[in-house]
Amino acid sequence: MNEMNPIIIELLRKRGVTDEEDIKEFLSDKPKKTYDPFLLADMAAGVDLILSKVRDGDKICIYGDYDADGITAISLLYQVLSHLTDTEKLSYYIPSRFDEGYGLNNEAIDAIKADGTGLIVTVDCGSVSYDEVEHAKHIGLDIMVTDHHSITDRRADCILINPKRQDCMYPFKHLAGVGVAFKLAQALQKRAGLPKSVLTEVLDLVAVGTIGDIVPLLDENRTMVKFGMKVLNAGRRPGLRRIIERISLTKGSVTSENIAFAIVPHINAAGRMGSAHIAAELLMSQDNAIIERCAEKLVLKNRERKTVQESTYKECVCELEKIYDNDNIIIIYSENAHEGIAGIVAGKIREKYERPVIIVTPSGENGEYLKGTGRSIEKINLYELLKTCDNLYEKFGGHAGACGFLMKRENLDEFISSLKRRTAELLASDENLFESHFTADIDISLKMITEEFAEMIDLMQPFGAKNPKPVFRIPETSALNASFMGSENQHMRFTAVDSEGDSINCVLFNRADEYADILLGGDNFEILGTIETQYWNGSRRIQMIVSHVFHI
């Protein structure tokens, strides 16, 4: 502990890691923090049910969500169960984002039953699907739920493995859906006496799904992701290996940020722009021809997603700027917004206006329903806010930062007026509700930013939710060689220099219009940003990714 760099100690302290043993565990290359899967409520009953179905030769269907967390969870459980039963006895079901929406639905359950299935195991969904579970039981289909979402409504009356159950004593509550699926796999491995390699070989899926679902990269999640990234970087899964090659990442050097901003968007693009089955096939297949076809489709789907996202964003902002009057909440009705990207666009608009944003689009054959997707700011719990309109929805779900709902078109006016009234009340009780505070973790000088310093920061990886990349403040610099980048001059590159003559190359993304005057004006300023190590043609260089620039 005495040899530890004081900057690392301070950064960890800000993340709530202060005990010497906890610091060692946090920075360890081989963390040990993990828990007995049988501490999860209903785990023993769930394992017994699955193994009894395997013994009886019944078909098992894994039912999961269409995002990266759900797809990796499906792939993981399918792979583990294939060690217990023939793949002819296994299937999976991913509902369409557009035709079925999130979670269980009765039509899908009927189809799964008609296929001769004896058991449905959900992953990443189902905790509050009380009616759908009752329907499955009514038609003679066994069903069990594995999930990680909050249980705020009537809970499904079946085997339900979810660390967020109020009566669940599991010590870590923040597993992703794929994390819960992995705990089920651990329990199956123990009870069935499978080799440990069965678990090791699916840890790459745990890393991708956990990072993709933006759950805290602390505690047990950190353990699973660290080991999972080693498996991923070893290139053992053909599908992930191919997508890594296709998007020009370097096998062996893939970071959590590469997963979050490159791999996960490609997996999500399948369900956003079409069918999530493409991504599931990529992750599960061993056939090179299938893998190549799926990887190519994902690259094309992600390219399409970016194009549609950018045009939708511009269209929404253009309409919004005609009517925007510093509103407390932004609700945009869009006839043309693609359902698959509405959430991403809402997030981008939230960043621009620093307000909670909800995009509403027509749904159903004649547009008699409206589908809404929302993203929120730090101080407003969107789930609690939207829950105040619970009586208006046909379907509703989400969490503090993001929510979705389905409602009848006729309820839109009441929905808008109710939310505007409620956000006005929130503002009245907190006049700083919409104030943004850009703070750095720590102040440093340019002289301190060496290769050794960058290596030290890398010890804190993997970065993600609750363990963000450290933000540093450089108090007094000026800019040299500032120039624009990007097709619309939306980015800038410059060299930050201080009074001692020390310097660092800097890149500013997407905010050139906001900070160009300062960077080109010749005055001194302070910058906030993160330190990044770049590898190119065998050489290494350090640069700063700048988030904010302030006049002194």
Coordinates of C-alpha atoms in Angstrom, one line a residue:
M1 CA 0.0 0.0 0.0
N2 CA 2.9 2.4 0.8
E3 CA 4.3 1.9 -2.7
M4 CA 1.0 2.7 -4.4
N5 CA 1.0 5.9 -6.4
P6 CA -1.0 8.5 -4.4
I7 CA -2.9 9.5 -7.6
I8 CA -4.2 5.9 -7.9
I9 CA -5.1 5.8 -4.2
E10 CA -7.1 9.1 -4.6
L11 CA -8.9 7.9 -7.7
L12 CA -9.9 4.7 -6.0
R13 CA -11.0 6.6 -2.9
K14 CA -13.4 8.6 -5.1
R15 CA -14.9 5.3 -6.3
G16 CA -15.4 4.2 -2.7
V17 CA -12.4 1.7 -2.7
T18 CA -10.3 2.6 0.4
D19 CA -9.5 -0.6 2.3
E20 CA -6.0 -2.0 1.5
E21 CA -7.4 -5.5 0.6
D22 CA -10.1 -4.0 -1.6
I23 CA -7.5 -1.9 -3.4
K24 CA -5.4 -5.0 -4.1
E25 CA -8.5 -6.9 -5.3
F26 CA -9.6 -4.0 -7.5
L27 CA -6.2 -3.8 -9.2
S28 CA -5.4 -7.5 -9.3
D29 CA -4.9 -9.2 -12.6
K30 CA -6.6 -12.3 -11.1
P31 CA -9.5 -11.0 -8.9
K32 CA -11.2 -13.5 -6.6
K33 CA -14.4 -11.7 -5.6
T34 CA -17.3 -14.0 -6.5
Y35 CA -20.2 -15.7 -4.7
D36 CA -21.8 -19.0 -4.4
P37 CA -24.6 -19.2 -7.1
F38 CA -26.8 -21.1 -4.7
L39 CA -27.1 -17.9 -2.6
L40 CA -29.5 -16.7 -5.3
A41 CA -33.1 -17.3 -4.3
D42 CA -34.7 -20.2 -6.2
M43 CA -31.4 -21.3 -7.7
A44 CA -31.5 -24.8 -6.4
A45 CA -35.1 -25.3 -7.6
G46 CA -34.2 -23.9 -11.0
V47 CA -31.2 -26.2 -11.4
D48 CA -33.3 -29.2 -10.3
L49 CA -36.0 -28.3 -12.8
I50 CA -33.6 -28.0 -15.7
L51 CA -31.8 -31.2 -14.9
S52 CA -35.1 -33.1 -14.6
K53 CA -36.1 -31.9 -18.0
V54 CA -32.7 -33.0 -19.4
R55 CA -33.2 -36.4 -17.8
D56 CA -36.7 -36.7 -19.3
G57 CA -35.4 -35.7 -22.8
D58 CA -37.7 -32.7 -22.9
K59 CA -37.1 -29.7 -25.2
I60 CA -35.8 -26.5 -23.5
C61 CA -36.3 -23.1 -25.0
I62 CA -34.2 -20.1 -23.9
Y63 CA -36.2 -16.9 -24.2
G64 CA -34.2 -13.6 -24.1
D65 CA -34.1 -9.9 -25.0
Y66 CA -32.9 -8.5 -28.3
D67 CA -30.0 -6.4 -26.9
A68 CA -26.4 -7.3 -26.3
D69 CA -27.1 -8.4 -22.7
G70 CA -30.0 -10.7 -23.8
I71 CA -28.2 -12.1 -26.8
T72 CA -25.0 -13.0 -24.9
A73 CA -27.1 -14.5 -22.1
I74 CA -29.0 -16.7 -24.7
S75 CA -25.7 -17.7 -26.3
L76 CA -24.1 -18.5 -23.0
L77 CA -27.0 -20.7 -21.6
Y78 CA -27.4 -22.5 -25.0
Q79 CA -23.7 -23.4 -25.0
V80 CA -23.7 -24.6 -21.4
L81 CA -26.9 -26.7 -21.9
S82 CA -25.4 -28.2 -25.0
H83 CA -23.0 -30.0 -22.6
L84 CA -26.0 -31.6 -20.9
T85 CA -28.4 -32.5 -23.7
D86 CA -28.4 -32.8 -27.5
T87 CA -28.8 -29.5 -29.4
E88 CA -31.9 -31.0 -31.1
K89 CA -33.5 -30.6 -27.6
L90 CA -32.5 -26.9 -27.4
S91 CA -33.9 -23.8 -29.0
Y92 CA -34.0 -20.1 -28.4
Y93 CA -36.5 -17.3 -29.0
I94 CA -35.8 -13.6 -29.4
P95 CA -38.9 -11.5 -29.8
S96 CA -39.0 -8.8 -32.5
R97 CA -38.4 -5.3 -31.2
F98 CA -41.0 -4.1 -33.8
D99 CA -43.7 -6.7 -33.8
E100 CA -43.6 -8.0 -30.3
G101 CA -41.6 -5.6 -28.1
Y102 CA -39.6 -6.4 -25.0
G103 CA -40.2 -9.5 -22.8
L104 CA -42.6 -12.4 -22.8
N105 CA -45.7 -12.4 -24.9
N106 CA -48.5 -15.0 -25.2
E107 CA -48.3 -15.5 -28.9
A108 CA -44.6 -16.4 -28.6
I109 CA -45.3 -18.8 -25.7
D110 CA -48.0 -20.5 -27.8
A111 CA -45.6 -21.0 -30.7
I112 CA -42.9 -22.4 -28.4
K113 CA -45.4 -24.8 -26.9
A114 CA -46.5 -25.9 -30.4
D115 CA -42.9 -26.7 -31.2
G116 CA -42.9 -29.4 -28.6
T117 CA -41.0 -27.5 -25.9
G118 CA -41.4 -28.6 -22.3
L119 CA -39.6 -25.8 -20.5
I120 CA -38.9 -22.1 -21.1
V121 CA -36.0 -20.5 -19.4
T122 CA -36.0 -16.7 -19.7
V123 CA -32.8 -14.6 -19.6
D124 CA -32.7 -10.8 -19.1
C125 CA -36.5 -10.6 -18.9
G126 CA -39.7 -12.0 -17.3
S127 CA -39.6 -10.8 -13.6
V128 CA -42.9 -9.0 -13.8
S129 CA -44.5 -11.0 -16.6
Y130 CA -47.1 -12.4 -14.3
D131 CA -49.9 -12.8 -16.9
E132 CA -47.6 -14.4 -19.5
V133 CA -46.2 -16.9 -17.0
E134 CA -49.8 -17.8 -15.9
H135 CA -50.6 -18.3 -19.6
A136 CA -47.6 -20.7 -20.0
K137 CA -48.7 -22.7 -17.0
H138 CA -52.3 -22.8 -18.2
I139 CA -51.2 -24.4 -21.5
G140 CA -49.1 -27.0 -19.7
L141 CA -45.7 -25.4 -20.3
D142 CA -43.1 -25.2 -17.5
I143 CA -41.4 -21.9 -17.2
M144 CA -38.6 -20.3 -15.0
V145 CA -37.3 -16.8 -15.1
T146 CA -33.7 -15.5 -14.8
D147 CA -33.5 -11.8 -14.9
H148 CA -31.8 -8.7 -13.3
H149 CA -34.4 -5.9 -13.7
S150 CA -36.1 -4.2 -10.8
I151 CA -39.3 -5.8 -9.6
T152 CA -41.7 -3.0 -8.9
D153 CA -44.9 -4.7 -10.2
R154 CA -46.6 -8.0 -9.6
R155 CA -43.9 -10.6 -9.7
A156 CA -44.1 -13.7 -11.9
D157 CA -45.3 -16.7 -10.0
C158 CA -42.7 -19.3 -10.9
I159 CA -39.1 -20.1 -10.2
L160 CA -37.6 -16.6 -10.3
I161 CA -33.8 -16.1 -10.1
N162 CA -33.1 -12.4 -9.8
P163 CA -30.7 -10.8 -7.3
K164 CA -33.1 -7.8 -7.0
R165 CA -35.8 -9.9 -5.4
Q166 CA -36.5 -8.4 -2.0
D167 CA -36.2 -11.8 -0.4
C168 CA -33.0 -12.7 -2.2
M169 CA -29.9 -12.6 0.1
Y170 CA -27.3 -12.6 -2.7
P171 CA -24.6 -10.1 -1.7
F172 CA -24.2 -8.4 -5.1
K173 CA -27.4 -6.9 -6.6
H174 CA -26.0 -5.4 -9.8
L175 CA -25.4 -8.4 -12.1
A176 CA -26.4 -8.0 -15.8
G177 CA -28.8 -10.5 -17.3
V178 CA -25.8 -12.4 -18.7
G179 CA -24.3 -12.4 -15.2
V180 CA -27.4 -14.1 -13.8
A181 CA -27.3 -16.6 -16.6
F182 CA -23.6 -17.3 -15.8
K183 CA -24.5 -17.9 -12.1
L184 CA -27.1 -20.4 -13.3
A185 CA -24.4 -22.0 -15.5
Q186 CA -22.1 -22.2 -12.4
A187 CA -24.8 -23.9 -10.4
L188 CA -25.5 -26.4 -13.3
Q189 CA -21.8 -27.1 -13.6
K190 CA -21.5 -27.9 -9.9
R191 CA -24.6 -30.0 -9.6
A192 CA -24.0 -31.9 -12.9
G193 CA -20.3 -32.3 -12.4
L194 CA -19.3 -30.7 -15.6
P195 CA -15.6 -29.6 -16.2
K196 CA -14.7 -26.1 -15.2
S197 CA -13.8 -25.4 -18.8
V198 CA -17.5 -25.2 -19.6
L199 CA -17.6 -22.0 -17.6
T200 CA -14.3 -20.6 -18.7
E201 CA -15.3 -20.8 -22.4
V202 CA -18.3 -18.6 -21.9
L203 CA -16.7 -15.8 -19.9
D204 CA -16.1 -13.7 -23.1
L205 CA -19.9 -13.5 -23.5
V206 CA -20.2 -12.4 -19.8
A207 CA -17.7 -9.6 -20.5
V208 CA -19.5 -8.3 -23.6
G209 CA -23.0 -8.5 -22.1
T210 CA -22.1 -6.9 -18.8
I211 CA -20.3 -4.0 -20.4
G212 CA -23.1 -3.7 -23.0
D213 CA -25.8 -3.4 -20.3
I214 CA -23.9 -0.6 -18.5
V215 CA -24.1 -2.2 -15.0
P216 CA -21.5 -1.2 -12.4
L217 CA -18.0 -2.6 -13.2
L218 CA -17.4 -3.3 -9.6
D219 CA -17.4 -6.2 -7.2
E220 CA -18.3 -9.6 -8.9
N221 CA -18.9 -7.9 -12.3
R222 CA -15.3 -6.7 -12.3
T223 CA -14.1 -10.2 -11.6
M224 CA -16.1 -11.8 -14.4
V225 CA -15.3 -9.0 -16.9
K226 CA -11.6 -9.1 -16.2
F227 CA -11.4 -12.9 -16.8
G228 CA -13.9 -12.6 -19.7
M229 CA -11.7 -10.1 -21.5
K230 CA -8.8 -12.5 -21.3
V231 CA -10.9 -15.2 -23.0
L232 CA -12.1 -12.7 -25.6
N233 CA -8.6 -11.4 -26.3
A234 CA -7.4 -15.0 -26.7
G235 CA -9.8 -15.2 -29.7
R236 CA -11.4 -18.5 -28.8
R237 CA -14.9 -17.7 -30.1
P238 CA -14.9 -17.6 -33.9
G239 CA -17.8 -15.2 -34.2
L240 CA -16.3 -12.6 -31.9
R241 CA -12.9 -13.1 -33.4
R242 CA -14.3 -12.3 -36.9
I243 CA -16.2 -9.2 -35.8
I244 CA -13.1 -7.9 -34.1
E245 CA -11.2 -8.3 -37.4
R246 CA -14.0 -6.8 -39.5
I247 CA -14.2 -3.6 -37.4
S248 CA -10.4 -3.2 -37.3
L249 CA -9.8 -3.9 -33.6
T250 CA -6.6 -5.7 -32.6
K251 CA -7.0 -9.2 -31.3
G252 CA -5.3 -9.4 -28.0
S253 CA -5.6 -5.7 -27.2
V254 CA -9.4 -5.2 -27.1
T255 CA -10.4 -3.0 -24.2
S256 CA -13.7 -2.5 -22.3
E257 CA -14.1 0.8 -24.3
N258 CA -13.7 -1.2 -27.6
I259 CA -16.4 -3.5 -26.4
A260 CA -18.7 -0.7 -25.3
F261 CA -18.3 1.6 -28.4
A262 CA -17.5 -0.9 -31.2
I263 CA -18.5 -4.5 -30.5
V264 CA -21.7 -3.9 -28.6
P265 CA -23.2 -1.4 -31.1
H266 CA -22.7 -4.0 -33.9
I267 CA -24.4 -6.7 -31.8
N268 CA -27.3 -4.3 -31.0
A269 CA -27.6 -3.2 -34.6
A270 CA -29.1 -6.6 -35.5
G271 CA -32.1 -6.1 -33.2
R272 CA -32.3 -2.4 -33.9
M273 CA -32.4 -2.6 -37.7
G274 CA -33.9 -6.1 -38.2
S275 CA -33.6 -9.4 -36.5
A276 CA -31.4 -10.1 -33.4
H277 CA -31.0 -13.7 -34.6
I278 CA -28.1 -12.6 -36.8
A279 CA -26.0 -11.6 -33.7
A280 CA -27.0 -14.8 -31.8
E281 CA -25.9 -16.9 -34.8
L282 CA -22.6 -15.1 -34.9
L283 CA -21.9 -15.8 -31.3
M284 CA -23.0 -19.5 -31.3
S285 CA -21.9 -20.8 -34.7
Q286 CA -18.7 -22.7 -35.4
D287 CA -19.3 -22.7 -39.2
N288 CA -17.0 -20.2 -41.0
A289 CA -19.5 -19.6 -43.8
I290 CA -22.3 -18.7 -41.4
I291 CA -19.9 -16.6 -39.2
E292 CA -18.7 -14.7 -42.3
R293 CA -22.3 -14.0 -43.5
C294 CA -23.4 -12.9 -40.0
A295 CA -20.4 -10.6 -39.5
E296 CA -20.9 -9.0 -42.9
K297 CA -24.6 -8.4 -42.1
L298 CA -23.8 -6.9 -38.7
V299 CA -21.3 -4.4 -40.2
L300 CA -23.9 -3.4 -42.8
K301 CA -26.7 -3.1 -40.2
N302 CA -24.5 -1.0 -38.0
R303 CA -23.7 1.3 -40.9
E304 CA -27.4 1.6 -41.7
R305 CA -28.1 2.3 -38.0
K306 CA -25.6 5.2 -38.0
T307 CA -27.1 6.7 -41.1
V308 CA -30.7 6.5 -39.9
Q309 CA -29.6 7.7 -36.4
E310 CA -27.9 10.8 -37.8
S311 CA -30.7 11.8 -40.1
T312 CA -33.3 11.2 -37.4
Y313 CA -31.3 13.2 -34.9
K314 CA -31.0 16.2 -37.3
E315 CA -34.7 16.0 -38.1
C316 CA -35.7 16.0 -34.4
V317 CA -33.3 18.8 -33.4
C318 CA -34.5 20.9 -36.4
E319 CA -38.1 20.5 -35.3
L320 CA -37.3 21.0 -31.7
E321 CA -35.4 24.2 -32.2
K322 CA -38.5 25.8 -33.7
I323 CA -40.5 25.3 -30.5
Y324 CA -37.9 24.8 -27.7
D325 CA -38.3 27.2 -24.8
N326 CA -35.9 25.9 -22.2
D327 CA -38.6 23.2 -21.3
N328 CA -38.2 21.1 -18.2
I329 CA -38.8 17.9 -20.2
I330 CA -38.5 17.4 -23.9
I331 CA -41.2 15.2 -25.5
I332 CA -40.9 14.8 -29.3
Y333 CA -43.6 13.2 -31.4
S334 CA -42.1 11.8 -34.6
E335 CA -44.0 10.1 -37.4
N336 CA -40.8 8.9 -39.0
A337 CA -38.3 8.1 -36.2
H338 CA -37.1 4.5 -36.6
E339 CA -38.1 2.5 -33.5
G340 CA -34.7 0.8 -33.4
I341 CA -32.7 4.0 -32.9
A342 CA -35.2 6.3 -31.1
G343 CA -33.5 5.5 -27.7
I344 CA -30.1 6.5 -29.0
V345 CA -31.4 9.7 -30.5
A346 CA -33.2 10.5 -27.3
G347 CA -29.8 10.1 -25.5
K348 CA -28.0 12.4 -28.0
I349 CA -30.7 15.1 -27.6
R350 CA -30.5 14.8 -23.8
E351 CA -26.8 15.5 -24.0
K352 CA -27.4 18.6 -26.2
Y353 CA -30.1 20.1 -24.1
E354 CA -29.3 18.6 -20.7
R355 CA -33.0 17.7 -20.1
P356 CA -34.8 14.4 -20.0
V357 CA -36.0 13.4 -23.5
I358 CA -38.8 11.2 -24.6
I359 CA -39.4 10.3 -28.3
V360 CA -42.8 9.0 -29.2
T361 CA -43.5 7.1 -32.4
P362 CA -46.6 5.5 -34.0
S363 CA -47.1 1.8 -33.4
G364 CA -49.6 -0.8 -34.5
E365 CA -51.2 -1.3 -37.9
N366 CA -53.1 2.0 -38.0
G367 CA -50.9 3.9 -35.5
E368 CA -53.6 3.6 -32.8
Y369 CA -50.8 3.0 -30.3
L370 CA -47.7 5.1 -29.5
K371 CA -44.4 3.7 -28.5
G372 CA -42.2 5.9 -26.3
T373 CA -38.5 5.7 -25.5
G374 CA -36.9 8.0 -22.9
R375 CA -33.4 8.9 -21.6
S376 CA -32.8 11.0 -18.5
I377 CA -30.3 13.3 -16.8
E378 CA -28.5 12.4 -13.6
K379 CA -30.9 14.2 -11.1
I380 CA -34.2 12.9 -12.5
N381 CA -35.2 9.2 -12.1
L382 CA -37.1 8.6 -15.3
Y383 CA -38.6 5.4 -14.1
E384 CA -40.2 7.1 -11.0
L385 CA -41.2 10.1 -13.1
L386 CA -43.0 8.0 -15.8
K387 CA -44.4 5.6 -13.2
T388 CA -46.6 8.6 -12.1
C389 CA -48.5 8.0 -15.4
D390 CA -48.9 4.3 -14.9
N391 CA -52.6 4.3 -15.6
L392 CA -51.9 5.5 -19.2
Y393 CA -49.7 2.6 -20.4
E394 CA -50.4 -0.7 -22.0
K395 CA -46.8 -1.7 -21.3
F396 CA -44.1 0.1 -19.3
G397 CA -40.6 -0.7 -18.0
G398 CA -37.1 0.5 -17.5
H399 CA -34.8 2.1 -14.9
A400 CA -33.6 5.5 -13.6
G401 CA -31.8 6.5 -16.8
A402 CA -33.9 4.9 -19.6
C403 CA -37.5 3.8 -20.0
G404 CA -39.9 2.5 -22.6
F405 CA -43.7 2.3 -22.9
L406 CA -46.6 1.6 -25.1
M407 CA -49.9 3.5 -24.8
K408 CA -53.0 4.4 -26.8
R409 CA -52.7 7.5 -29.0
E410 CA -55.6 9.2 -27.2
N411 CA -53.6 9.4 -24.0
L412 CA -50.8 11.5 -25.4
D413 CA -52.1 14.9 -24.4
E414 CA -52.7 13.8 -20.8
F415 CA -49.3 12.2 -20.7
I416 CA -47.5 15.4 -21.8
S417 CA -49.4 17.7 -19.5
S418 CA -48.8 15.3 -16.5
L419 CA -45.1 15.0 -17.1
K420 CA -44.6 18.7 -17.6
R421 CA -46.5 19.4 -14.3
R422 CA -44.4 16.8 -12.5
T423 CA -41.1 18.1 -13.7
A424 CA -42.1 21.6 -12.8
E425 CA -42.7 20.3 -9.3
L426 CA -39.3 18.7 -9.2
L427 CA -37.7 21.9 -10.4
A428 CA -39.5 23.9 -7.7
S429 CA -38.1 21.6 -5.0
D430 CA -34.5 21.7 -6.5
E431 CA -33.6 24.9 -8.4
N432 CA -30.3 23.3 -9.4
L433 CA -32.1 20.4 -11.1
F434 CA -30.7 21.1 -14.5
E435 CA -27.4 22.6 -13.6
S436 CA -24.4 20.6 -15.0
H437 CA -21.2 20.5 -13.0
F438 CA -18.2 19.4 -14.9
T439 CA -15.6 18.2 -12.4
A440 CA -12.4 16.4 -12.8
D441 CA -11.2 13.5 -10.6
I442 CA -7.9 15.3 -10.0
D443 CA -5.7 18.1 -11.2
I444 CA -2.4 17.2 -12.9
S445 CA 0.3 19.1 -14.8
L446 CA 1.4 18.2 -18.3
K447 CA 4.8 17.1 -17.0
M448 CA 3.2 14.3 -15.1
I449 CA 1.7 12.7 -18.2
T450 CA 4.3 10.1 -19.0
E451 CA 4.1 6.6 -20.4
E452 CA 4.5 5.3 -16.9
F453 CA 1.6 7.5 -15.8
A454 CA -0.6 6.1 -18.6
E455 CA 0.4 2.5 -17.6
M456 CA -0.6 3.3 -14.0
I457 CA -4.0 4.5 -15.1
D458 CA -4.5 1.4 -17.2
L459 CA -4.3 -0.6 -13.9
M460 CA -7.8 0.7 -13.2
Q461 CA -9.3 -1.0 -16.3
P462 CA -11.8 -2.3 -17.2
F463 CA -13.5 1.1 -17.3
G464 CA -17.3 1.5 -17.4
A465 CA -20.3 2.2 -15.2
K466 CA -19.3 3.3 -11.7
N467 CA -15.6 3.0 -12.7
P468 CA -15.3 5.6 -15.5
K469 CA -12.1 6.5 -17.1
P470 CA -10.5 9.1 -14.8
V471 CA -11.0 12.7 -15.8
F472 CA -8.0 15.0 -15.4
R473 CA -7.9 18.8 -15.3
I474 CA -5.0 20.7 -16.8
P475 CA -5.2 24.1 -15.1
E476 CA -3.4 26.5 -17.6
T477 CA -2.6 25.7 -21.2
S478 CA -2.7 27.3 -24.7
A479 CA -3.3 25.6 -28.0
L480 CA -0.9 25.1 -30.9
N481 CA -1.7 23.8 -34.4
A482 CA -5.5 23.7 -33.8
S483 CA -7.3 22.3 -36.8
F484 CA -10.8 21.0 -37.6
M485 CA -11.5 17.3 -38.4
G486 CA -14.6 15.4 -39.6
S487 CA -16.9 15.7 -42.6
E488 CA -18.6 18.6 -41.0
N489 CA -15.7 20.1 -39.1
Q490 CA -17.3 18.7 -35.9
H491 CA -14.0 17.6 -34.3
M492 CA -10.8 19.4 -33.5
R493 CA -7.1 18.4 -33.0
F494 CA -4.6 20.6 -31.2
T495 CA -1.5 20.5 -29.0
A496 CA -1.9 21.7 -25.5
V497 CA 1.2 23.6 -24.2
D498 CA 1.8 25.0 -20.7
S499 CA 4.2 27.7 -19.4
E500 CA 6.9 25.2 -18.7
G501 CA 6.9 24.1 -22.4
D502 CA 5.5 20.7 -21.7
S503 CA 2.8 19.5 -24.2
I504 CA 0.4 16.8 -25.2
N505 CA -1.6 16.1 -28.3
C506 CA -5.3 16.5 -27.8
V507 CA -8.5 15.5 -29.7
L508 CA -11.9 17.1 -29.1
F509 CA -14.9 15.1 -30.5
N510 CA -18.2 16.6 -31.6
R511 CA -17.9 20.0 -29.9
A512 CA -15.8 22.0 -32.2
D513 CA -18.6 24.6 -32.7
E514 CA -18.7 25.1 -28.9
Y515 CA -15.0 25.5 -28.3
A516 CA -13.4 26.6 -31.5
D517 CA -13.3 30.3 -30.5
I518 CA -11.3 29.5 -27.4
L519 CA -8.9 27.1 -29.1
L520 CA -8.3 29.4 -32.0
G521 CA -8.2 32.6 -30.0
G522 CA -4.7 32.4 -28.6
D523 CA -5.8 32.8 -25.0
N524 CA -5.0 30.5 -22.0
F525 CA -7.6 28.0 -20.9
E526 CA -8.0 24.9 -18.8
I527 CA -9.0 21.5 -20.2
L528 CA -10.8 18.5 -18.8
G529 CA -10.3 15.1 -20.4
T530 CA -9.0 11.5 -20.2
I531 CA -5.6 10.0 -21.0
E532 CA -5.4 7.5 -23.8
T533 CA -2.6 5.4 -25.1
Q534 CA -2.6 4.8 -28.9
Y535 CA -0.7 2.0 -30.6
W536 CA 0.1 2.5 -34.3
N537 CA 2.5 0.5 -36.4
G538 CA 4.3 -0.9 -33.4
S539 CA 4.8 2.5 -31.7
R540 CA 3.0 4.0 -28.8
R541 CA 1.8 7.6 -28.1
I542 CA -0.2 9.3 -25.4
Q543 CA -2.9 11.8 -26.1
M544 CA -5.7 13.5 -24.3
I545 CA -9.4 13.1 -25.3
V546 CA -10.8 16.5 -24.3
S547 CA -14.3 16.8 -23.0
H548 CA -14.5 20.4 -21.9
V549 CA -12.5 23.6 -22.5
F550 CA -12.9 26.6 -20.2
H551 CA -11.6 30.2 -20.5
I552 CA -9.4 31.2 -17.5

